[in-house]
Amino acid sequence: MTTTPPSRSLRIASYNIQKCMGSDLRRKPARTLRVLEALGADIITLQEADKRLPPRPAALPVHLVEDHGWHVVPLGGAGSLGWHGNAMLHRDTVHLHRFDRLTLPGLEPRGAVLAEFDTDLGRLRVVGAHLGLLAQWRRRQLHALMRQTAPRDPVPTIWAGDFNDWDRGPLLDRAAPAMRFLPPRPSFPAPAPVAPLDRIALSPDLRALAYDVHDKRPAKTASDHLAVWADITRV
């Protein structure tokens, strides 16, 4: 069960919303918003936030998101919510400083998104990603994330997304040694999760005070993934 984050911390969450299509095969953006609201997060990375075919319109309408008090990091265009389906939302508790799109290699189109925020914990960098289905491409995509983020100014960093890794972390830990992945929690498939596909990773200057999967109704029917969340503080 999701709890209220403690003081002097920031709650990060990640959720593959499957284009707002639930296990009942009904597309219900309002139901997806109910899950997002229940997370109590300051920043949320989303995957599969846009429909697949060009012009890839947002599956979760921007006006609906904003009506619920969220700010959308402006990564998309032509009605899209994000970049290659990756989007990022934030509350007034943090302030957007800059953002960027990251290109990832792969047989299927893949990308990641990056945003830096001014927060009560100082400047934080958040990367949202949705990695490929094949291990060899996930490894290359993790290396690409490292290459594209390493030259930037040193800022405490969080990775959050659908890493599509069924092996509970060895590939992730080896391919991205500068990041520490939080312990795996089963998040897929949502009705009876067995695979820890959705993960959060931290740079060494951050630590998690709490971390879990959100399975409170209607989460188990709103998507094929459950959301993961973590309360983060500085070391």
Coordinates of N, CA and C in Angstrom, one line a residue:
M1 N 0.8 -1.2 0.0 CA 0.0 0.0 0.0 C 0.9 1.2 0.0
T2 N 0.5 2.2 -0.8 CA 1.3 3.4 -0.9 C 1.1 4.3 0.3
T3 N 2.2 4.9 0.8 CA 2.1 5.7 2.0 C 2.5 7.1 1.7
T4 N 2.3 8.1 2.6 CA 2.7 9.4 2.4 C 4.2 9.5 2.6
P5 N 4.9 10.2 1.7 CA 6.4 10.2 1.8 C 6.8 11.0 3.0
P6 N 7.9 10.6 3.6 CA 8.4 11.3 4.8 C 9.0 12.7 4.4
S7 N 9.2 13.6 5.4 CA 9.8 14.9 5.1 C 11.2 14.8 4.6
R8 N 11.7 15.8 3.9 CA 13.1 15.8 3.3 C 13.3 14.6 2.4
S9 N 12.3 14.3 1.7 CA 12.4 13.2 0.7 C 11.6 13.6 -0.5
L10 N 11.8 12.9 -1.6 CA 11.1 13.1 -2.8 C 10.6 11.7 -3.3
R11 N 9.3 11.7 -3.7 CA 8.8 10.4 -4.2 C 8.9 10.4 -5.7
I12 N 9.6 9.4 -6.3 CA 9.7 9.1 -7.7 C 8.9 7.9 -8.0
A13 N 8.2 7.8 -9.1 CA 7.4 6.7 -9.5 C 7.6 6.4 -11.0
S14 N 7.4 5.2 -11.4 CA 7.4 4.8 -12.8 C 6.3 3.9 -13.1
Y15 N 5.6 4.1 -14.3 CA 4.4 3.4 -14.6 C 4.3 3.2 -16.1
N16 N 4.2 2.0 -16.5 CA 3.9 1.6 -17.9 C 2.4 1.6 -18.0
I17 N 1.8 2.6 -18.6 CA 0.4 2.7 -18.6 C -0.3 2.0 -19.8
Q18 N 0.5 1.3 -20.6 CA -0.1 0.5 -21.7 C -1.1 1.2 -22.5
K19 N -0.8 2.5 -22.8 CA -1.7 3.4 -23.6 C -3.1 3.5 -23.0
C20 N -3.2 3.4 -21.7 CA -4.4 3.4 -20.9 C -5.4 2.3 -21.2
M21 N -4.8 1.2 -21.7 CA -5.6 0.0 -22.0 C -5.5 -1.0 -20.9
G22 N -6.6 -1.3 -20.2 CA -6.6 -2.2 -19.1 C -6.7 -3.6 -19.4
S23 N -6.6 -4.5 -18.4 CA -6.8 -5.9 -18.6 C -8.2 -6.3 -19.0
D24 N -9.1 -5.4 -18.9 CA -10.5 -5.6 -19.4 C -10.6 -5.2 -20.8
L25 N -9.5 -4.8 -21.5 CA -9.5 -4.4 -22.9 C -10.2 -3.1 -23.1
R26 N -10.3 -2.3 -22.1 CA -11.0 -1.0 -22.3 C -10.0 0.1 -22.0
R27 N -10.0 1.1 -22.9 CA -9.1 2.2 -22.7 C -9.8 3.3 -21.9
K28 N -9.3 3.5 -20.7 CA -9.9 4.4 -19.7 C -8.8 5.3 -19.1
P29 N -8.6 6.5 -19.8 CA -7.6 7.4 -19.2 C -7.9 7.9 -17.8
A30 N -9.2 8.0 -17.5 CA -9.6 8.5 -16.1 C -9.1 7.4 -15.1
R31 N -9.2 6.2 -15.4 CA -8.8 5.1 -14.5 C -7.3 5.2 -14.3
T32 N -6.5 5.4 -15.4 CA -5.1 5.6 -15.3 C -4.7 6.8 -14.4
L33 N -5.5 7.9 -14.5 CA -5.3 9.0 -13.6 C -5.5 8.7 -12.2
R34 N -6.4 7.8 -11.9 CA -6.7 7.4 -10.5 C -5.5 6.7 -9.9
V35 N -4.8 5.9 -10.7 CA -3.6 5.3 -10.2 C -2.5 6.3 -10.0
L36 N -2.3 7.2 -10.9 CA -1.3 8.2 -10.8 C -1.5 9.1 -9.5
E37 N -2.8 9.4 -9.3 CA -3.1 10.2 -8.1 C -2.8 9.5 -6.8
A38 N -3.0 8.2 -6.8 CA -2.8 7.4 -5.6 C -1.4 7.2 -5.3
L39 N -0.5 7.3 -6.3 CA 1.0 7.1 -6.0 C 1.5 8.2 -5.1
G40 N 1.0 9.4 -5.1 CA 1.5 10.4 -4.2 C 2.9 10.9 -4.6
A41 N 3.2 10.8 -5.9 CA 4.6 11.1 -6.3 C 4.8 12.6 -6.7
D42 N 6.0 13.0 -6.6 CA 6.4 14.3 -7.0 C 6.8 14.3 -8.5
I43 N 7.4 13.2 -9.0 CA 7.8 13.0 -10.4 C 7.4 11.6 -10.8
I44 N 6.8 11.5 -12.0 CA 6.5 10.1 -12.5 C 7.0 10.0 -13.9
T45 N 7.7 8.9 -14.2 CA 8.0 8.6 -15.6 C 7.0 7.6 -16.1
L46 N 6.6 7.8 -17.3 CA 5.6 7.0 -17.9 C 6.1 6.3 -19.2
Q47 N 5.7 5.1 -19.4 CA 6.0 4.4 -20.6 C 4.7 4.0 -21.3
E48 N 4.8 3.9 -22.7 CA 3.6 3.6 -23.5 C 2.5 4.7 -23.3
A49 N 3.0 5.9 -23.2 CA 2.1 7.1 -22.9 C 1.4 7.6 -24.2
D50 N 1.9 7.2 -25.4 CA 1.3 7.6 -26.6 C 0.9 6.4 -27.4
K51 N -0.1 6.6 -28.3 CA -0.5 5.6 -29.2 C 0.6 5.3 -30.2
R52 N 0.6 4.1 -30.8 CA 1.7 3.6 -31.5 C 1.9 4.2 -32.9
L53 N 0.8 4.4 -33.6 CA 0.9 4.9 -35.0 C 1.0 6.4 -35.1
P54 N 1.8 6.9 -36.1 CA 1.9 8.3 -36.3 C 0.5 8.9 -36.6
P55 N 0.3 10.2 -36.0 CA 1.3 11.1 -35.4 C 1.5 10.8 -33.9
R56 N 1.2 9.5 -33.4 CA 1.4 9.1 -32.1 C 0.7 10.0 -31.1
P57 N -0.6 10.2 -31.1 CA -1.3 11.1 -30.2 C -1.2 10.5 -28.8
A58 N -1.3 11.4 -27.8 CA -1.3 11.0 -26.4 C -2.4 10.1 -26.0
A59 N -2.1 8.9 -25.4 CA -3.2 8.0 -24.9 C -3.8 8.6 -23.7
L60 N -3.0 9.4 -23.0 CA -3.5 10.0 -21.7 C -3.5 11.5 -22.1
P61 N -4.7 12.1 -22.3 CA -4.8 13.4 -22.8 C -4.2 14.5 -21.9
V62 N -3.4 15.4 -22.6 CA -2.7 16.4 -21.8 C -3.6 17.2 -21.0
H63 N -4.8 17.6 -21.5 CA -5.7 18.5 -20.7 C -6.2 17.8 -19.5
L64 N -6.4 16.4 -19.6 CA -6.8 15.7 -18.4 C -5.7 15.6 -17.3
V65 N -4.5 15.4 -17.8 CA -3.4 15.4 -16.9 C -3.2 16.7 -16.2
E66 N -3.3 17.8 -16.9 CA -3.1 19.1 -16.3 C -4.3 19.5 -15.4
D67 N -5.5 19.0 -15.7 CA -6.6 19.3 -14.9 C -6.5 18.7 -13.5
H68 N -5.6 17.6 -13.4 CA -5.4 17.0 -12.2 C -4.1 17.5 -11.4
G69 N -3.7 18.7 -11.9 CA -2.6 19.3 -11.2 C -1.2 18.9 -11.6
W70 N -1.0 18.1 -12.7 CA 0.3 17.7 -13.1 C 0.8 18.7 -14.1
H71 N 2.1 18.8 -14.2 CA 2.8 19.5 -15.3 C 3.5 18.4 -16.2
V72 N 3.4 18.6 -17.4 CA 3.9 17.7 -18.4 C 5.3 18.2 -18.9
V73 N 6.3 17.5 -18.7 CA 7.6 17.9 -19.3 C 7.4 17.9 -20.8
P74 N 7.7 19.0 -21.5 CA 7.3 19.2 -22.9 C 8.3 18.4 -23.9
L75 N 8.2 17.1 -23.9 CA 9.1 16.3 -24.7 C 8.4 15.9 -26.0
G76 N 7.1 16.0 -26.1 CA 6.4 15.5 -27.2 C 6.2 16.6 -28.2
G77 N 5.4 16.3 -29.2 CA 5.0 17.2 -30.3 C 3.8 16.6 -31.0
A78 N 3.1 17.5 -31.7 CA 1.9 17.1 -32.5 C 0.9 16.3 -31.7
G79 N 0.7 16.7 -30.4 CA -0.3 16.0 -29.6 C 0.3 14.9 -28.8
S80 N 1.5 14.5 -29.0 CA 2.1 13.4 -28.2 C 2.4 13.9 -26.8
L81 N 2.4 12.9 -25.8 CA 2.8 13.3 -24.4 C 4.3 13.2 -24.2
G82 N 5.0 12.4 -25.0 CA 6.4 12.2 -24.8 C 7.2 11.8 -26.0
W83 N 8.3 11.1 -25.8 CA 9.2 10.7 -26.9 C 9.3 9.2 -26.9
H84 N 9.0 8.6 -28.0 CA 8.9 7.2 -28.2 C 8.1 6.5 -27.0
G85 N 7.0 7.2 -26.7 CA 6.1 6.7 -25.6 C 6.6 7.0 -24.2
N86 N 7.8 7.5 -24.0 CA 8.3 7.9 -22.7 C 7.9 9.3 -22.4
A87 N 7.3 9.5 -21.2 CA 6.8 10.8 -20.8 C 7.2 11.1 -19.4
M88 N 7.1 12.3 -18.9 CA 7.4 12.6 -17.5 C 6.5 13.7 -17.0
L89 N 5.9 13.5 -15.8 CA 5.0 14.4 -15.2 C 5.6 14.8 -13.8
H90 N 5.3 16.0 -13.4 CA 5.7 16.5 -12.1 C 4.7 17.4 -11.4
R91 N 4.8 17.5 -10.1 CA 4.0 18.3 -9.3 C 4.7 19.7 -9.1
D92 N 3.9 20.6 -8.4 CA 4.5 21.9 -8.1 C 5.6 21.8 -7.0
T93 N 5.7 20.6 -6.4 CA 6.7 20.5 -5.4 C 8.2 20.5 -5.9
V94 N 8.3 20.4 -7.3 CA 9.6 20.5 -7.9 C 9.5 21.4 -9.1
H95 N 10.6 21.9 -9.6 CA 10.6 22.9 -10.7 C 11.5 22.4 -11.8
L96 N 11.0 22.4 -13.0 CA 11.7 21.9 -14.1 C 12.8 22.9 -14.5
H97 N 14.0 22.3 -14.6 CA 15.2 23.2 -15.0 C 15.5 23.0 -16.5
R98 N 15.7 21.7 -16.9 CA 15.9 21.5 -18.3 C 15.5 20.1 -18.7
F99 N 15.4 19.8 -20.0 CA 15.0 18.4 -20.4 C 15.6 18.1 -21.7
D100 N 15.6 16.8 -22.0 CA 16.3 16.4 -23.3 C 15.7 15.0 -23.7
R101 N 15.9 14.7 -25.0 CA 15.5 13.4 -25.5 C 16.8 12.6 -25.7
L102 N 16.8 11.3 -25.4 CA 18.0 10.5 -25.6 C 17.6 9.4 -26.6
T103 N 18.4 9.2 -27.6 CA 18.2 8.1 -28.6 C 18.9 6.8 -28.2
L104 N 18.2 5.7 -28.3 CA 18.7 4.4 -27.9 C 18.8 3.5 -29.1
P105 N 19.8 2.7 -29.2 CA 19.9 1.8 -30.4 C 18.9 0.6 -30.2
G106 N 18.6 0.0 -31.3 CA 17.7 -1.2 -31.3 C 17.1 -1.5 -32.6
L107 N 16.6 -2.7 -32.7 CA 15.9 -3.1 -33.9 C 14.5 -2.5 -34.0
E108 N 13.9 -2.2 -32.8 CA 12.6 -1.5 -32.7 C 12.9 -0.1 -32.2
P109 N 12.1 0.9 -32.6 CA 12.4 2.2 -32.2 C 12.3 2.4 -30.7
R110 N 13.4 2.9 -30.1 CA 13.5 3.1 -28.7 C 14.1 4.5 -28.4
G111 N 13.7 5.0 -27.2 CA 14.2 6.3 -26.8 C 14.1 6.4 -25.3
A112 N 14.7 7.4 -24.7 CA 14.6 7.7 -23.3 C 14.5 9.2 -23.2
V113 N 14.0 9.6 -22.0 CA 13.9 11.1 -21.8 C 14.6 11.4 -20.5
L114 N 15.0 12.7 -20.4 CA 15.8 13.2 -19.3 C 15.3 14.5 -18.9
A115 N 15.2 14.7 -17.6 CA 14.8 16.1 -17.1 C 15.6 16.3 -15.8
E116 N 15.9 17.6 -15.6 CA 16.5 18.0 -14.3 C 15.6 18.9 -13.6
F117 N 15.5 18.7 -12.3 CA 14.6 19.5 -11.5 C 15.3 20.1 -10.3
D118 N 14.8 21.3 -9.9 CA 15.2 21.9 -8.7 C 14.2 21.4 -7.6
T119 N 14.7 20.8 -6.5 CA 13.9 20.2 -5.5 C 14.4 20.6 -4.1
D120 N 13.7 20.2 -3.1 CA 14.1 20.4 -1.7 C 15.4 19.7 -1.4
L121 N 15.8 18.7 -2.2 CA 17.0 17.9 -2.1 C 18.1 18.5 -2.9
G122 N 17.9 19.6 -3.6 CA 18.8 20.1 -4.6 C 18.5 19.7 -6.0
R123 N 19.4 20.0 -6.9 CA 19.2 19.6 -8.3 C 19.2 18.1 -8.5
L124 N 18.2 17.5 -9.1 CA 18.1 16.1 -9.4 C 17.9 15.9 -10.9
R125 N 18.5 14.8 -11.4 CA 18.4 14.4 -12.8 C 17.6 13.1 -12.8
V126 N 16.5 13.1 -13.7 CA 15.7 11.9 -13.8 C 15.7 11.5 -15.2
V127 N 16.0 10.2 -15.4 CA 15.9 9.6 -16.7 C 14.8 8.5 -16.8
G128 N 13.9 8.7 -17.7 CA 12.9 7.7 -17.9 C 13.1 6.9 -19.2
A129 N 13.0 5.5 -19.1 CA 13.4 4.7 -20.2 C 12.4 3.5 -20.3
H130 N 12.4 3.0 -21.6 CA 11.6 1.7 -21.9 C 12.6 0.9 -22.8
L131 N 13.2 -0.1 -22.2 CA 14.2 -0.8 -22.9 C 13.6 -1.9 -23.8
G132 N 14.4 -2.5 -24.7 CA 13.9 -3.5 -25.6 C 13.7 -4.9 -25.0
L133 N 13.1 -5.7 -25.8 CA 12.7 -7.1 -25.4 C 13.9 -8.1 -25.4
L134 N 15.0 -7.8 -26.2 CA 16.1 -8.7 -26.3 C 17.3 -8.2 -25.4
A135 N 17.9 -9.2 -24.7 CA 18.9 -8.9 -23.8 C 20.1 -8.1 -24.4
Q136 N 20.5 -8.5 -25.6 CA 21.6 -7.9 -26.3 C 21.4 -6.4 -26.5
W137 N 20.1 -6.1 -26.9 CA 19.8 -4.7 -27.1 C 19.6 -3.9 -25.8
R138 N 19.1 -4.6 -24.8 CA 19.0 -3.9 -23.5 C 20.4 -3.5 -23.0
R139 N 21.3 -4.4 -23.2 CA 22.7 -4.1 -22.8 C 23.3 -2.9 -23.5
R140 N 23.0 -2.9 -24.9 CA 23.5 -1.7 -25.7 C 22.8 -0.4 -25.3
Q141 N 21.5 -0.6 -25.0 CA 20.8 0.6 -24.6 C 21.2 1.2 -23.2
L142 N 21.5 0.3 -22.3 CA 22.1 0.8 -21.0 C 23.4 1.5 -21.2
H143 N 24.3 0.9 -22.1 CA 25.6 1.5 -22.4 C 25.3 2.9 -23.0
A144 N 24.3 3.0 -23.9 CA 24.0 4.3 -24.5 C 23.6 5.3 -23.5
L145 N 22.7 4.9 -22.5 CA 22.3 5.8 -21.5 C 23.5 6.3 -20.7
M146 N 24.5 5.4 -20.4 CA 25.6 5.8 -19.6 C 26.5 6.8 -20.4
R147 N 26.6 6.5 -21.7 CA 27.5 7.4 -22.6 C 26.8 8.8 -22.7
Q148 N 25.5 8.9 -22.8 CA 24.8 10.1 -23.0 C 24.7 11.0 -21.7
T149 N 24.7 10.3 -20.6 CA 24.6 11.1 -19.3 C 25.9 11.4 -18.6
A150 N 26.9 10.5 -18.8 CA 28.2 10.7 -18.1 C 28.8 12.1 -18.4
P151 N 28.8 12.6 -19.6 CA 29.5 13.9 -19.9 C 28.8 15.1 -19.2
R152 N 27.6 15.0 -18.8 CA 26.9 16.1 -18.2 C 27.4 16.5 -16.9
D153 N 27.0 17.6 -16.4 CA 27.4 18.1 -15.1 C 27.0 17.0 -14.0
P154 N 27.9 16.8 -13.1 CA 27.6 15.8 -12.0 C 26.4 16.2 -11.2
V155 N 25.3 15.5 -11.3 CA 24.1 15.8 -10.6 C 23.5 14.4 -10.1
P156 N 23.0 14.4 -8.8 CA 22.4 13.2 -8.4 C 21.3 12.7 -9.3
T157 N 21.3 11.4 -9.7 CA 20.6 10.9 -10.8 C 19.7 9.7 -10.4
I158 N 18.5 9.7 -11.0 CA 17.6 8.6 -10.8 C 17.2 8.1 -12.2
W159 N 17.3 6.8 -12.4 CA 16.7 6.1 -13.6 C 15.4 5.4 -13.1
A160 N 14.4 5.5 -14.0 CA 13.1 4.9 -13.6 C 12.4 4.5 -14.9
G161 N 12.0 3.3 -15.0 CA 11.3 2.9 -16.2 C 11.0 1.4 -16.3
D162 N 10.6 1.0 -17.5 CA 10.3 -0.4 -17.8 C 11.6 -1.0 -18.4
F163 N 12.4 -1.7 -17.7 CA 13.7 -2.2 -18.2 C 13.6 -3.5 -18.8
N164 N 12.4 -4.1 -18.8 CA 12.1 -5.4 -19.5 C 13.1 -6.5 -19.2
D165 N 13.6 -6.5 -18.0 CA 14.6 -7.5 -17.6 C 13.9 -8.5 -16.6
W166 N 13.9 -9.8 -17.1 CA 13.2 -10.8 -16.3 C 14.2 -11.5 -15.3
D167 N 15.5 -11.1 -15.3 CA 16.5 -11.9 -14.6 C 16.8 -11.2 -13.2
R168 N 16.0 -10.3 -12.7 CA 16.2 -9.7 -11.4 C 17.5 -9.0 -11.2
G169 N 18.1 -8.5 -12.3 CA 19.1 -7.5 -12.1 C 20.5 -7.7 -12.6
P170 N 21.0 -9.0 -12.8 CA 22.4 -9.1 -13.1 C 22.8 -8.3 -14.4
L171 N 22.0 -8.4 -15.4 CA 22.4 -7.6 -16.6 C 22.4 -6.1 -16.4
L172 N 21.4 -5.7 -15.6 CA 21.3 -4.2 -15.3 C 22.5 -3.8 -14.5
D173 N 22.8 -4.5 -13.5 CA 23.9 -4.1 -12.6 C 25.2 -4.1 -13.3
R174 N 25.5 -5.1 -14.2 CA 26.7 -5.2 -14.9 C 26.9 -4.1 -16.0
A175 N 25.8 -3.8 -16.6 CA 25.8 -2.9 -17.8 C 25.8 -1.5 -17.3
A176 N 25.4 -1.2 -16.1 CA 25.3 0.2 -15.6 C 25.9 0.2 -14.2
P177 N 27.2 0.0 -14.0 CA 27.8 -0.1 -12.7 C 27.8 1.2 -11.9
A178 N 27.6 2.3 -12.6 CA 27.6 3.6 -11.9 C 26.2 3.9 -11.2
M179 N 25.2 3.0 -11.5 CA 23.9 3.2 -10.9 C 23.6 2.0 -10.0
R180 N 22.8 2.2 -9.0 CA 22.5 1.1 -8.1 C 21.0 0.8 -8.2
F181 N 20.6 -0.3 -8.7 CA 19.2 -0.7 -8.9 C 18.6 -1.1 -7.6
L182 N 17.5 -0.6 -7.3 CA 16.8 -1.0 -6.0 C 16.3 -2.4 -6.2
P183 N 16.1 -3.1 -5.0 CA 15.7 -4.5 -5.1 C 14.5 -4.8 -6.0
P184 N 14.5 -5.8 -6.8 CA 13.4 -6.1 -7.7 C 12.1 -6.4 -7.0
R185 N 11.0 -5.9 -7.5 CA 9.7 -6.2 -7.0 C 8.8 -6.7 -8.2
P186 N 8.2 -7.8 -8.1 CA 7.3 -8.2 -9.3 C 6.3 -7.1 -9.6
S187 N 6.3 -6.8 -10.9 CA 5.3 -5.7 -11.4 C 4.6 -6.1 -12.6
F188 N 4.8 -7.3 -13.2 CA 4.2 -7.7 -14.4 C 4.0 -9.3 -14.4
P189 N 2.8 -9.7 -14.9 CA 1.7 -9.0 -15.3 C 0.9 -8.5 -14.1
A190 N 0.2 -7.4 -14.3 CA -0.4 -6.7 -13.1 C -1.4 -7.6 -12.3
P191 N -2.2 -8.4 -12.9 CA -3.2 -9.2 -12.1 C -2.5 -10.2 -11.2
A192 N -1.4 -10.7 -11.6 CA -0.6 -11.7 -10.7 C 0.8 -11.6 -11.1
P193 N 1.5 -10.5 -10.6 CA 2.9 -10.2 -11.0 C 3.9 -11.2 -10.6
V194 N 4.8 -11.5 -11.5 CA 5.9 -12.5 -11.3 C 7.2 -11.9 -11.7
A195 N 7.2 -10.9 -12.7 CA 8.5 -10.4 -13.3 C 8.7 -9.0 -12.8
P196 N 9.9 -8.7 -12.4 CA 10.3 -7.3 -11.9 C 10.7 -6.4 -13.1
L197 N 9.9 -6.2 -14.0 CA 10.3 -5.5 -15.2 C 10.5 -4.0 -15.0
D198 N 9.8 -3.4 -14.0 CA 9.8 -2.0 -13.7 C 10.7 -1.7 -12.6
R199 N 11.7 -0.9 -12.8 CA 12.8 -0.7 -11.9 C 13.2 0.8 -11.7
I200 N 13.8 1.0 -10.5 CA 14.3 2.3 -10.2 C 15.8 2.2 -9.8
A201 N 16.7 3.0 -10.3 CA 18.1 3.0 -10.0 C 18.5 4.4 -9.5
L202 N 19.5 4.4 -8.6 CA 20.0 5.6 -8.0 C 21.5 5.7 -8.2
S203 N 22.0 7.0 -8.3 CA 23.4 7.2 -8.2 C 23.8 7.1 -6.8
P204 N 25.1 7.0 -6.5 CA 25.6 6.7 -5.1 C 25.3 7.8 -4.1
D205 N 25.0 9.0 -4.6 CA 24.7 10.1 -3.6 C 23.3 10.2 -3.2
L206 N 22.5 9.2 -3.6 CA 21.1 9.1 -3.2 C 20.8 7.8 -2.6
R207 N 19.8 7.7 -1.7 CA 19.3 6.4 -1.2 C 17.8 6.4 -1.0
A208 N 17.3 5.2 -1.0 CA 15.8 5.1 -0.9 C 15.4 4.8 0.6
L209 N 14.5 5.6 1.1 CA 14.0 5.4 2.4 C 12.9 4.3 2.4
A210 N 12.2 4.2 1.3 CA 11.1 3.2 1.1 C 11.0 2.9 -0.4
Y211 N 10.5 1.8 -0.7 CA 10.4 1.4 -2.1 C 9.4 0.2 -2.2
D212 N 8.5 0.3 -3.2 CA 7.5 -0.8 -3.3 C 6.8 -0.7 -4.7
V213 N 5.9 -1.7 -4.9 CA 5.0 -1.7 -6.0 C 3.7 -1.3 -5.6
H214 N 3.0 -0.5 -6.4 CA 1.6 0.0 -6.1 C 0.6 -1.0 -6.7
D215 N -0.2 -1.7 -5.8 CA -1.2 -2.6 -6.3 C -2.6 -2.3 -5.8
K216 N -2.8 -1.1 -5.3 CA -4.1 -0.8 -4.8 C -5.1 -0.5 -5.9
R217 N -6.3 -1.0 -5.8 CA -7.3 -0.8 -6.8 C -7.4 0.7 -7.3
P218 N -7.5 0.9 -8.7 CA -7.7 -0.1 -9.7 C -6.4 -0.5 -10.5
A219 N -5.3 -0.5 -9.8 CA -4.0 -0.7 -10.4 C -3.9 -2.1 -11.2
K220 N -4.5 -3.1 -10.6 CA -4.4 -4.4 -11.2 C -5.2 -4.6 -12.5
T221 N -6.1 -3.7 -12.8 CA -6.8 -3.7 -14.0 C -6.6 -2.6 -14.9
A222 N -5.9 -1.5 -14.5 CA -5.6 -0.3 -15.3 C -4.6 -0.5 -16.4
S223 N -3.7 -1.4 -16.2 CA -2.6 -1.6 -17.2 C -2.1 -3.1 -17.0
D224 N -1.2 -3.5 -17.9 CA -0.6 -4.8 -17.7 C 0.6 -4.8 -16.8
H225 N 1.0 -3.6 -16.4 CA 2.1 -3.4 -15.4 C 1.6 -2.7 -14.2
L226 N 2.2 -3.0 -13.0 CA 2.0 -2.2 -11.8 C 3.1 -1.1 -11.8
A227 N 2.7 0.0 -11.1 CA 3.7 1.1 -10.9 C 4.6 0.8 -9.8
V228 N 5.9 1.3 -9.9 CA 6.8 1.2 -8.8 C 7.1 2.6 -8.3
W229 N 7.4 2.7 -7.0 CA 7.7 4.0 -6.4 C 8.8 3.9 -5.4
A230 N 9.5 5.0 -5.1 CA 10.5 5.1 -4.1 C 10.6 6.5 -3.5
D231 N 10.8 6.5 -2.2 CA 11.0 7.8 -1.5 C 12.5 8.0 -1.4
I232 N 13.0 9.0 -2.0 CA 14.5 9.3 -2.2 C 14.9 10.4 -1.3
T233 N 16.1 10.3 -0.8 CA 16.8 11.3 0.0 C 18.3 11.4 -0.4
R234 N 19.0 12.4 0.0 CA 20.4 12.5 -0.2 C 21.1 11.7 0.8
V235 N 22.3 11.2 0.4 CA 23.1 10.5 1.3 C 23.8 11.5 2.2

